[in-house]
Tab-separated table of C-alpha atoms in Angstrom:
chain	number	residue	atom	x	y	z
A	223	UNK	CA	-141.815	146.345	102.247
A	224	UNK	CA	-142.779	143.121	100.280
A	225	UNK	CA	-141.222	142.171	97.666
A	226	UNK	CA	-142.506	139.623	94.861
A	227	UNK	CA	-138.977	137.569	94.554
A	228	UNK	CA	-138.863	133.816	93.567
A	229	UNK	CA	-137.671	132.683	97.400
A	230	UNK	CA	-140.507	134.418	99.063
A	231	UNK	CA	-142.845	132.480	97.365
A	232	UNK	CA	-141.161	128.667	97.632
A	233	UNK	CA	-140.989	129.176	100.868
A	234	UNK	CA	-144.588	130.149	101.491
A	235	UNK	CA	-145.592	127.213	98.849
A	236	UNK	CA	-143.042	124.802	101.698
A	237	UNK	CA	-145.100	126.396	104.277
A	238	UNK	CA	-148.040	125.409	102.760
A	239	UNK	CA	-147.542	121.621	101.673
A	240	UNK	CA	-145.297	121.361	105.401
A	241	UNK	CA	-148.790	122.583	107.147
A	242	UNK	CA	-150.815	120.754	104.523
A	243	UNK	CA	-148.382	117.411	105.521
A	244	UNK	CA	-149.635	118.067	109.084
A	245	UNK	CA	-152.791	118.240	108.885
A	246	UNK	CA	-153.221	114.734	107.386
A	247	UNK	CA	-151.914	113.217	109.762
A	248	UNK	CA	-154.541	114.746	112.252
A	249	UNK	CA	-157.631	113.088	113.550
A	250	UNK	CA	-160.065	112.569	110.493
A	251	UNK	CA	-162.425	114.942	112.575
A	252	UNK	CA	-159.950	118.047	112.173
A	253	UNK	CA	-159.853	117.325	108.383
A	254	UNK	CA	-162.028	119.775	106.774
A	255	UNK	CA	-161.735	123.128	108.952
A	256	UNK	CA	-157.654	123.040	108.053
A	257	UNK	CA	-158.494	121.980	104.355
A	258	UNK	CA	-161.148	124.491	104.060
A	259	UNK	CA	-158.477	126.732	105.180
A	260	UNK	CA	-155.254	125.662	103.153
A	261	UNK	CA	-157.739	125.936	100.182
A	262	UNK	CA	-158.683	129.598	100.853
A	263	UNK	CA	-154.772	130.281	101.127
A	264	UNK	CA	-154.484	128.561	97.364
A	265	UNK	CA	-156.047	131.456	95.724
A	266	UNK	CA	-153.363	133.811	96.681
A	267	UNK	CA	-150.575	131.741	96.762
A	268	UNK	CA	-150.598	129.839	92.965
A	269	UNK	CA	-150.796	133.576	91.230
A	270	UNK	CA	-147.764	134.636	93.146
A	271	UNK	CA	-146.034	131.553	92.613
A	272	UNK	CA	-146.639	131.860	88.883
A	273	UNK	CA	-145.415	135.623	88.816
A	274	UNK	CA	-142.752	135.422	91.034
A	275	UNK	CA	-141.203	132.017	89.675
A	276	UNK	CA	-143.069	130.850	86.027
A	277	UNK	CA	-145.856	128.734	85.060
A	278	UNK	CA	-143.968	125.352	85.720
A	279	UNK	CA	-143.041	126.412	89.125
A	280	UNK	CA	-147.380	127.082	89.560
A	281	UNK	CA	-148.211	124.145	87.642
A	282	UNK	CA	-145.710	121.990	89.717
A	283	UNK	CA	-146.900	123.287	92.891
A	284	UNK	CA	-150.936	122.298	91.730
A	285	UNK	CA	-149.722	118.445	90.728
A	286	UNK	CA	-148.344	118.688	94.268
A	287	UNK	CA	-151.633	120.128	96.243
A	288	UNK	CA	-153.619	117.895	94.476
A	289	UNK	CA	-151.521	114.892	95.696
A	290	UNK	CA	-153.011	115.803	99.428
A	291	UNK	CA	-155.848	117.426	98.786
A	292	UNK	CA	-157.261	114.573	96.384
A	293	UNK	CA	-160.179	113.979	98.469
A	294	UNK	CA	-161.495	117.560	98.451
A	295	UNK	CA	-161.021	117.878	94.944
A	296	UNK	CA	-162.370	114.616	93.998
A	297	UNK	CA	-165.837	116.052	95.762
A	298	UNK	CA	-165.979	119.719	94.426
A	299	UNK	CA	-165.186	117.908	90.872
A	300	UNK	CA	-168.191	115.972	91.357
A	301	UNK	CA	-170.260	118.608	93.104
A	302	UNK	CA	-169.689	120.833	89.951
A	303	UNK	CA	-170.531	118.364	87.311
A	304	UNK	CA	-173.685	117.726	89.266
A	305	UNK	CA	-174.291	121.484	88.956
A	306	UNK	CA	-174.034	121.370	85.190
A	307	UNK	CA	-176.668	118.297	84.097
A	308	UNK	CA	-173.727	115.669	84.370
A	309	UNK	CA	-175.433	112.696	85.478
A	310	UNK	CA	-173.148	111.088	88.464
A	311	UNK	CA	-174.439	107.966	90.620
A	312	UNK	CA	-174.283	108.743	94.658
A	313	UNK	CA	-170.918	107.893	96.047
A	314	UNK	CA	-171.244	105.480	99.183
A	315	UNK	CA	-168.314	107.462	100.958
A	316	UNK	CA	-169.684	111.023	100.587
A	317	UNK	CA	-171.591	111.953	103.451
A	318	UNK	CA	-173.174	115.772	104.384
A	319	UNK	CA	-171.386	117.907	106.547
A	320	UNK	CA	-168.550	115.288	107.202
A	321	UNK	CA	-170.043	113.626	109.913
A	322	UNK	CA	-170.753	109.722	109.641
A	323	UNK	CA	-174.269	107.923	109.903
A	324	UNK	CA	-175.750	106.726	113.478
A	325	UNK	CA	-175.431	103.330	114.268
A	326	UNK	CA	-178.116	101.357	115.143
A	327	UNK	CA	-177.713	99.030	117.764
């Protein structure tokens, strides 16, 4: 029914960065639901890329997620080092659960 072939999975990686494209250009509030999302579909998606097509084709396709996905990366990167003893000072940007601080007037 499916089969792995090389155009089957550019297209889905097109599908992916297209949808990816669109959802950063969304309200800043819709951000992390759709990234959360697009990330989950990464885990399938680079192994079939690098079977069906080759390692470059994989490797290509990472250089280009992490081009929109920066910010999400940039945070579990920190998160992890944090995890294993690495000393990092608090960034002024990161905030829990995406929401922004109350103002007061």
């Amino acid at each position: 029914m499916f089969e792995i072939g090389l155009f089957s999975a550019v297209v889905f990686a097109a599908i992916w960065i297209v949808i990816g494209s669109i959802v950063a250009f969304l309200p800043r509030p819709y951000h992390p639901p759709f990234a959360l999302l697009l990330l989950i579909l990464l885990f399938p998606l680079i192994p079939y890329l690098w079977i069906a097509g080759n390692p470059f084709l994989a490797i290509m396709f990472v250089l280009g997620v992490g081009s929109i996905m920066r910010w999400p990366f940039y945070y579990i990167g920190r998160m992890g080092l944090r995890k294993i003893g690495v000393p990092i000072p608090k960034d002024p940007f990161e905030k829990t659960n995406f929401q922004s601080e109350p103002k007061d007037d």
